[in-house]
C-alpha cells in the first residue's frame, strides 16, 4: 500500500477544479482496503471515496484520506435465456463499459452512452438518460465496509434507488438514517440486460432522430450513436470545458402546484409522472430566469443547456457554489421552487 501525499486532484474531477488530496491511496481490490483498515495510523481516520470525480465540487483541499477506486476488469457473468448479466470493476470508465457490452453483442445500456464517470459511481446517483435509469438494468453489486472490512453484496431493493439517489447518497451511522454514504466502497457492479433486447425510444430527442434519418427500427449501436450525437450537441465535453453534468435535479411538484405555475407561466416544460406528480425541467426554469450564458467569477451557465454549470477557466469550488446559490434564489423568487443540486459539494 502506497500513501501518496499532496496529490493534485485537478485531473480527477470533471470540473477541473484545482485542489489537492493531503493523502491518497489507490484501491485496486478488496485486499488494499483490508490492508488499509489494519494500518494503525490510517485505519480509523476519515476517508473519502473518489471515483471518476464527475459529480463533485471541490471547495478546497480534501482532508480525509482519499481512496481512489481503481478496481478494473469486465466480464460476462451469465448468458441465460432471459437476460445477459455482465460485471465491471468500479474503476472502469462507464462509457467504455457501455461500448464493450455493445461490442459483445449485448444491447441494453445504449441509452446511457457517453455519461462521464466510472462504473462504481453509476449506482451512487442512479445515473439516467433518454428514458433509461441504471436501476432498470441493475442486478447487484459488491462493496466493502470501510469500518469493518467486510465484503457484502446488495440487490436492487437494498440499494434504495430513487431519482439520482441511492443508499450511498445518505450518511451512515446517524440515528434513523439508513445510508451507506462514507461507509461503503463499491468494488464491482453487475448489470442485467434483458432478452430479447427492446429499444427504448420514447424520448423526444430520439424520436426526432428517427424522423430525421427515416430509420424506424434502429439497432442498439445506432441508438448509442444517436445518444452520443444528442449529448455532444447540448452537453459540454468535460475534457474540453470543465463541468459536472446537470447541476440540479429536475424538481417534482403536485398537479395543483403545476396548474398554479402554468397559470402564471404557460410555457413551462413539464412531464406527468407515473405516481401522479409532475416533473418540471430545471433547465427551463433556470433559462427562464435569464441565466443561460451568464457567469459569476469563473463559474458559468452553459450556453446550450442552462442546467449545466461550467468552468470558464480556473474556477474555484466557492465560485461554483456561489453561482448555484444565486440560481436557486432567482428560481425560488420567480417560481417558488427549490432546486436541489445533483453533485456532492466536498
Ligand atoms: N430546456 C430549456 N432550456 C435549457 C435547458 C433545457 O428550455 O437551457 C428544456 C428543453 O428544451 C427540454 C427540457 O428543458 O424541453 C428538458 O431538457 P433535456 O431534454 O435536455 O433534459 P434535462 O431534463 O435537462 C435530463 C437529465 C440529463 C439527461 C437528459 C436526457 C437530470 C437532472 N438531467 O436533463 O442527465 O442526460 O435528461 O435524459 O435529470 C446528468 O444527470 O448529469 C444529465 C446530463
Coordinates of C-alpha atoms and ligand atoms in Angstrom, one line a residue:
X1 CA 0.0 0.0 0.0
X2 CA 1.5 3.3 -1.1
X3 CA 0.3 6.6 0.5
X4 CA 0.8 9.5 -1.9
X5 CA 1.0 12.9 -0.3
X6 CA -0.3 16.3 -1.7
X7 CA -1.7 14.7 -4.8
X8 CA -3.2 17.2 -7.3
X9 CA -6.9 16.4 -7.9
X10 CA -7.5 18.6 -10.9
X11 CA -7.1 15.7 -13.3
X12 CA -9.5 13.6 -11.1
X13 CA -12.6 16.0 -11.1
X14 CA -14.5 16.7 -14.2
X15 CA -15.0 20.4 -13.2
X16 CA -11.2 20.7 -13.4
X17 CA -11.1 22.5 -10.1
X18 CA -7.6 22.9 -8.6
X19 CA -7.3 21.1 -5.2
X20 CA -5.1 18.6 -3.5
X21 CA -5.6 15.4 -1.6
X22 CA -3.5 15.6 1.6
X23 CA -3.1 11.8 1.3
X24 CA -4.3 9.4 -1.3
X25 CA -4.3 5.6 -1.6
X26 CA -5.2 3.7 -4.8
X27 CA -7.6 0.9 -4.3
X28 CA -7.2 -1.9 -6.9
X29 CA -9.2 -4.5 -4.9
X30 CA -10.6 -5.5 -1.5
X31 CA -7.2 -6.5 -0.2
X32 CA -6.0 -2.9 -0.5
X33 CA -8.9 -1.8 1.7
X34 CA -8.3 -4.6 4.3
X35 CA -4.6 -3.6 4.5
X36 CA -5.5 0.0 5.0
X37 CA -8.0 -0.7 7.8
X38 CA -5.4 -2.8 9.6
X39 CA -2.9 0.1 9.5
X40 CA -2.6 1.6 13.0
X41 CA -2.3 5.2 11.6
X42 CA -4.7 5.1 8.6
X43 CA -7.3 2.5 9.8
X44 CA -9.5 4.8 11.8
X45 CA -9.1 8.2 10.1
X46 CA -11.9 9.7 8.0
X47 CA -12.0 8.6 4.3
X48 CA -13.3 10.0 1.1
X49 CA -14.1 7.6 -1.8
X50 CA -13.2 9.1 -5.2
X51 CA -14.5 7.5 -8.5
X52 CA -14.3 9.4 -11.8
X53 CA -14.9 12.8 -10.0
X54 CA -17.7 13.6 -12.4
X55 CA -20.2 14.5 -9.8
X56 CA -18.3 16.5 -7.2
X57 CA -17.4 20.2 -6.5
X58 CA -14.2 20.5 -4.6
X59 CA -14.2 23.6 -2.3
X60 CA -10.7 23.2 -1.0
X61 CA -8.0 20.6 -0.4
X62 CA -9.5 17.2 0.7
X63 CA -8.5 16.5 4.3
X64 CA -9.9 13.0 4.7
X65 CA -7.8 10.2 3.2
X66 CA -8.8 9.9 -0.5
X67 CA -9.4 6.4 -1.7
X68 CA -9.0 6.5 -5.4
X69 CA -11.0 3.5 -6.8
X70 CA -9.1 1.6 -9.5
X71 CA -10.8 -1.8 -9.4
X72 CA -10.6 -3.0 -13.0
X73 CA -12.0 -5.8 -15.1
X74 CA -15.0 -6.6 -17.2
X75 CA -16.6 -10.0 -17.7
X76 CA -19.7 -11.9 -18.8
X77 CA -21.3 -13.5 -15.8
X78 CA -24.1 -15.3 -17.3
X79 CA -25.7 -15.5 -20.8
X80 CA -29.1 -17.0 -19.9
X81 CA -32.3 -17.3 -21.9
X82 CA -34.0 -14.3 -20.4
X83 CA -31.0 -12.0 -19.7
X84 CA -27.3 -11.5 -20.0
X85 CA -25.5 -10.5 -16.8
X86 CA -22.3 -8.5 -17.2
X87 CA -19.9 -7.3 -14.5
X88 CA -17.4 -4.5 -14.3
X89 CA -14.9 -3.3 -11.7
X90 CA -15.8 0.0 -10.1
X91 CA -12.8 1.8 -11.6
X92 CA -13.8 1.1 -15.2
X93 CA -14.8 4.0 -17.3
X94 CA -18.6 3.9 -17.7
X95 CA -18.8 4.8 -21.4
X96 CA -16.1 2.3 -22.3
X97 CA -18.0 -0.4 -20.5
X98 CA -21.2 0.5 -22.4
X99 CA -19.2 0.2 -25.7
X100 CA -17.7 -3.1 -24.5
X101 CA -21.2 -4.6 -23.9
X102 CA -22.2 -3.5 -27.4
X103 CA -19.1 -5.0 -28.9
X104 CA -20.0 -8.3 -27.3
X105 CA -23.4 -8.0 -29.0
X106 CA -25.4 -7.2 -25.8
X107 CA -27.8 -4.3 -26.0
X108 CA -29.4 -2.6 -23.1
X109 CA -27.1 0.2 -22.0
X110 CA -27.0 2.2 -25.2
X111 CA -29.3 5.0 -23.9
X112 CA -26.7 5.6 -21.1
X113 CA -23.7 6.1 -23.5
X114 CA -21.3 8.9 -23.0
X115 CA -22.3 9.6 -19.4
X116 CA -19.0 10.7 -17.7
X117 CA -17.6 8.9 -14.7
X118 CA -16.9 5.4 -13.5
X119 CA -18.9 2.2 -13.2
X120 CA -18.6 2.4 -9.4
X121 CA -20.3 5.8 -9.4
X122 CA -23.2 4.7 -11.6
X123 CA -25.3 3.2 -8.8
X124 CA -24.4 6.0 -6.3
X125 CA -26.5 8.6 -8.2
X126 CA -28.5 6.0 -10.2
X127 CA -27.4 7.6 -13.5
X128 CA -30.1 8.0 -16.1
X129 CA -30.6 9.4 -19.6
X130 CA -33.0 9.1 -22.5
X131 CA -35.6 7.0 -20.8
X132 CA -33.3 4.5 -19.0
X133 CA -32.0 4.6 -15.4
X134 CA -29.3 2.4 -14.0
X135 CA -31.8 0.7 -11.7
X136 CA -33.7 -0.6 -14.8
X137 CA -30.6 -2.7 -15.7
X138 CA -29.3 -3.3 -12.2
X139 CA -28.5 -6.9 -10.9
X140 CA -26.3 -6.5 -7.8
X141 CA -23.1 -5.0 -6.6
X142 CA -20.2 -6.0 -4.2
X143 CA -18.9 -3.4 -1.8
X144 CA -16.6 -3.3 1.2
X145 CA -17.5 -1.8 4.6
X146 CA -14.9 0.9 5.4
X147 CA -15.5 0.5 9.1
X148 CA -15.3 -3.3 9.4
X149 CA -13.6 -4.5 6.2
X150 CA -16.5 -6.9 5.5
X151 CA -17.4 -7.5 1.8
X152 CA -21.1 -7.6 1.1
X153 CA -23.5 -7.8 -1.8
X154 CA -26.5 -5.6 -2.4
X155 CA -29.5 -6.2 -4.7
X156 CA -31.7 -3.5 -6.3
X157 CA -34.0 -3.1 -3.3
X158 CA -31.1 -2.8 -0.8
X159 CA -29.6 0.0 -3.0
X160 CA -32.9 2.0 -2.4
X161 CA -32.7 3.7 -5.8
X162 CA -34.5 6.9 -6.4
X163 CA -34.2 9.7 -9.0
X164 CA -30.5 10.4 -8.9
X165 CA -30.5 8.9 -5.5
X166 CA -29.5 5.7 -3.6
X167 CA -28.5 4.3 -0.2
X168 CA -25.0 5.6 -1.0
X169 CA -26.0 9.2 -1.0
X170 CA -27.3 9.1 2.6
X171 CA -25.0 9.5 5.5
X172 CA -24.1 6.4 7.5
X173 CA -24.4 5.8 11.2
X174 CA -26.8 8.6 12.2
X175 CA -29.9 7.8 14.1
X176 CA -32.8 6.9 11.8
X177 CA -30.6 7.1 8.8
X178 CA -30.5 4.1 6.5
X179 CA -27.5 5.3 4.5
X180 CA -24.2 3.8 3.5
X181 CA -22.6 7.1 2.4
X182 CA -19.0 7.3 3.6
X183 CA -19.2 3.7 4.8
X184 CA -19.3 1.6 1.6
X185 CA -16.7 1.4 -1.1
X186 CA -18.2 -0.2 -4.2
X187 CA -15.9 -2.8 -5.8
X188 CA -17.9 -4.3 -8.7
X189 CA -21.3 -3.8 -10.3
X190 CA -23.4 -6.4 -12.2
X191 CA -26.0 -5.4 -14.7
X192 CA -28.8 -7.4 -16.2
X193 CA -29.5 -6.9 -19.9
X194 CA -32.9 -8.4 -20.7
X195 CA -33.6 -10.7 -23.7
X196 CA -34.9 -10.2 -26.2
X197 CA -33.4 -6.7 -26.5
X198 CA -36.0 -3.9 -26.8
X199 CA -35.1 -0.4 -27.9
X200 CA -36.2 2.5 -25.6
X201 CA -37.1 5.3 -28.0
X202 CA -39.8 7.3 -26.2
X203 CA -37.6 10.3 -25.5
X204 CA -38.4 13.3 -27.7
X205 CA -34.8 13.8 -28.9
X206 CA -34.6 10.1 -30.0
X207 CA -38.0 10.4 -31.8
X208 CA -36.6 13.4 -33.7
X209 CA -33.5 11.3 -34.8
X210 CA -35.9 8.6 -36.1
X211 CA -37.8 11.2 -38.1
X212 CA -34.6 13.0 -39.4
X213 CA -33.0 9.7 -40.6
X214 CA -36.1 7.7 -41.6
X215 CA -34.7 4.8 -39.5
X216 CA -37.7 3.3 -37.8
X217 CA -36.0 0.1 -36.5
X218 CA -32.7 1.2 -35.1
X219 CA -30.1 -1.2 -33.7
X220 CA -28.6 -0.8 -30.2
X221 CA -25.5 0.6 -31.8
X222 CA -27.5 3.1 -33.8
X223 CA -29.2 4.3 -30.6
X224 CA -25.8 4.6 -28.9
X225 CA -24.6 6.7 -31.8
X226 CA -27.7 8.9 -31.7
X227 CA -27.4 9.4 -27.9
X228 CA -23.7 10.4 -28.3
X229 CA -24.7 12.9 -31.0
X230 CA -27.5 14.4 -28.9
X231 CA -25.3 14.7 -25.8
X232 CA -22.4 16.2 -27.8
X233 CA -24.9 18.7 -29.3
X234 CA -26.0 20.1 -25.9
X235 CA -23.7 19.0 -23.2
X236 CA -20.1 20.2 -22.8
X237 CA -17.3 17.6 -23.1
X238 CA -15.6 17.7 -19.7
X239 CA -12.3 17.1 -21.3
X240 CA -12.7 20.5 -23.1
X241 CA -14.9 22.5 -20.7
X242 CA -15.0 21.5 -17.1
X243 CA -18.4 20.6 -15.8
X244 CA -20.3 18.0 -13.7
X245 CA -23.3 17.3 -16.0
X246 CA -26.7 18.5 -14.8
X247 CA -26.1 20.6 -11.7
X248 CA -29.6 20.4 -10.4
X249 CA -32.2 17.7 -10.2
X250 CA -35.5 18.2 -12.1
X251 CA -37.9 19.1 -9.3
X252 CA -41.3 17.4 -8.9
X253 CA -44.5 19.2 -7.8
X254 CA -48.1 18.2 -7.2
X255 CA -50.6 18.6 -10.1
X256 CA -52.2 21.5 -8.2
X257 CA -48.8 23.4 -7.8
X258 CA -48.2 22.7 -11.5
X259 CA -51.6 24.2 -12.5
X260 CA -50.8 27.2 -10.4
X261 CA -47.5 27.8 -12.1
X262 CA -48.9 27.1 -15.6
X263 CA -51.5 29.9 -15.0
X264 CA -48.6 32.3 -14.4
X265 CA -46.0 30.7 -16.8
X266 CA -47.9 29.0 -19.7
X267 CA -44.7 27.9 -21.4
X268 CA -43.3 25.8 -18.5
X269 CA -41.9 22.4 -19.6
X270 CA -43.4 19.7 -17.5
X271 CA -43.9 15.9 -17.6
X272 CA -46.6 13.9 -15.7
X273 CA -45.0 11.1 -13.7
X274 CA -46.5 7.6 -13.1
X275 CA -47.1 8.4 -9.4
X276 CA -49.3 11.4 -10.2
X277 CA -46.7 14.1 -9.5
X278 CA -45.4 16.4 -12.2
X279 CA -41.7 16.8 -13.1
X280 CA -40.5 20.2 -14.2
X281 CA -37.5 20.8 -16.4
X282 CA -35.0 22.6 -14.1
X283 CA -33.0 23.7 -17.3
X284 CA -36.2 25.5 -18.5
X285 CA -36.7 27.2 -15.1
X286 CA -33.1 28.5 -15.0
X287 CA -33.2 29.5 -18.6
X288 CA -36.5 31.4 -18.0
X289 CA -34.7 33.4 -15.2
X290 CA -32.2 34.6 -17.8
X291 CA -29.2 32.7 -16.6
X292 CA -28.1 31.0 -19.8
X293 CA -24.6 32.2 -20.7
X294 CA -24.2 34.2 -17.5
X295 CA -21.2 33.9 -15.1
X296 CA -20.2 34.6 -11.5
X297 CA -16.4 34.9 -11.5
X298 CA -15.1 31.9 -13.5
X299 CA -18.2 29.8 -13.0
X300 CA -20.7 30.0 -15.8
X301 CA -24.0 28.7 -17.0
X302 CA -23.6 26.7 -20.2
X303 CA -24.8 28.5 -23.3
X304 CA -26.6 25.4 -24.8
X305 CA -28.1 23.9 -21.6
X306 CA -28.8 26.1 -18.6
X307 CA -28.8 23.0 -16.3
X308 CA -25.1 22.7 -16.7
X309 CA -22.6 24.9 -14.8
X310 CA -19.2 25.2 -16.4
X311 CA -15.6 26.1 -15.6
X312 CA -14.7 29.2 -17.7
X313 CA -11.1 28.8 -16.7
X314 CA -9.5 28.5 -13.2
X315 CA -12.9 28.2 -11.4
X316 CA -12.9 27.6 -7.7
X317 CA -15.5 25.4 -5.8
X318 CA -16.5 28.5 -4.0
X319 CA -17.4 30.3 -7.2
X320 CA -19.5 27.3 -8.4
X321 CA -21.4 27.2 -5.1
X322 CA -22.0 31.0 -5.2
X323 CA -23.4 30.7 -8.7
X324 CA -25.5 27.7 -7.8
X325 CA -27.0 29.6 -4.8
X326 CA -27.7 32.7 -6.9
X327 CA -29.6 30.5 -9.4
X328 CA -31.5 28.8 -6.6
X329 CA -32.6 32.2 -5.2
X330 CA -33.8 33.5 -8.6
X331 CA -35.7 30.3 -9.4
X332 CA -37.3 30.3 -5.9
X333 CA -38.2 34.0 -6.1
X334 CA -39.9 33.6 -9.5
X335 CA -41.4 30.1 -9.3
X336 CA -41.5 29.3 -5.6
X337 CA -39.5 26.1 -6.3
X338 CA -36.3 25.0 -4.5
X339 CA -33.8 23.4 -6.8
X340 CA -31.7 20.6 -5.3
X341 CA -28.1 20.2 -6.5
X342 CA -27.1 16.9 -8.0
X343 CA -23.3 16.9 -7.4
X344 CA -21.8 16.4 -3.9
X345 CA -20.0 19.5 -2.5
X346 CA -16.8 18.4 -0.8
Ligands
LIG1 N1 -34.6 23.3 -21.5 C1 -34.7 24.7 -21.7 N2 -33.6 25.4 -21.5 C2 -32.4 24.9 -21.2 C3 -32.3 23.5 -20.9 C4 -33.4 22.7 -21.1 O1 -35.7 25.2 -22.1 O2 -31.4 25.7 -21.0 C5 -35.8 22.5 -21.8 C6 -35.6 21.6 -23.0 O3 -36.0 22.3 -24.1 C7 -36.4 20.4 -22.8 C8 -36.4 20.3 -21.3 O4 -35.9 21.5 -20.7 O5 -37.8 20.7 -23.1 C9 -35.6 19.1 -20.8 O6 -34.2 19.2 -21.3 P1 -33.4 17.9 -21.7 O7 -34.2 17.1 -22.6 O8 -32.1 18.4 -22.2 O9 -33.2 17.1 -20.4 P2 -32.9 17.6 -18.9 O10 -34.1 17.4 -18.1 O11 -32.3 18.9 -18.9 C10 -32.2 15.2 -18.1 C11 -31.0 14.7 -17.2 C12 -29.8 14.6 -18.0 C13 -30.0 13.6 -19.1 C14 -31.2 14.1 -20.0 C15 -31.6 13.2 -21.1 C16 -31.5 15.5 -14.9 C17 -31.1 16.4 -13.9 N3 -30.8 15.6 -16.1 O12 -31.8 16.5 -18.5 O13 -28.8 14.0 -17.1 O14 -28.9 13.4 -19.9 O15 -32.4 14.4 -19.2 O16 -32.3 12.1 -20.5 O17 -32.3 14.6 -14.7 C18 -27.0 14.4 -15.7 O18 -27.7 14.0 -14.8 O19 -25.8 14.9 -15.5 C19 -27.5 14.6 -17.0 C20 -26.9 15.1 -18.0

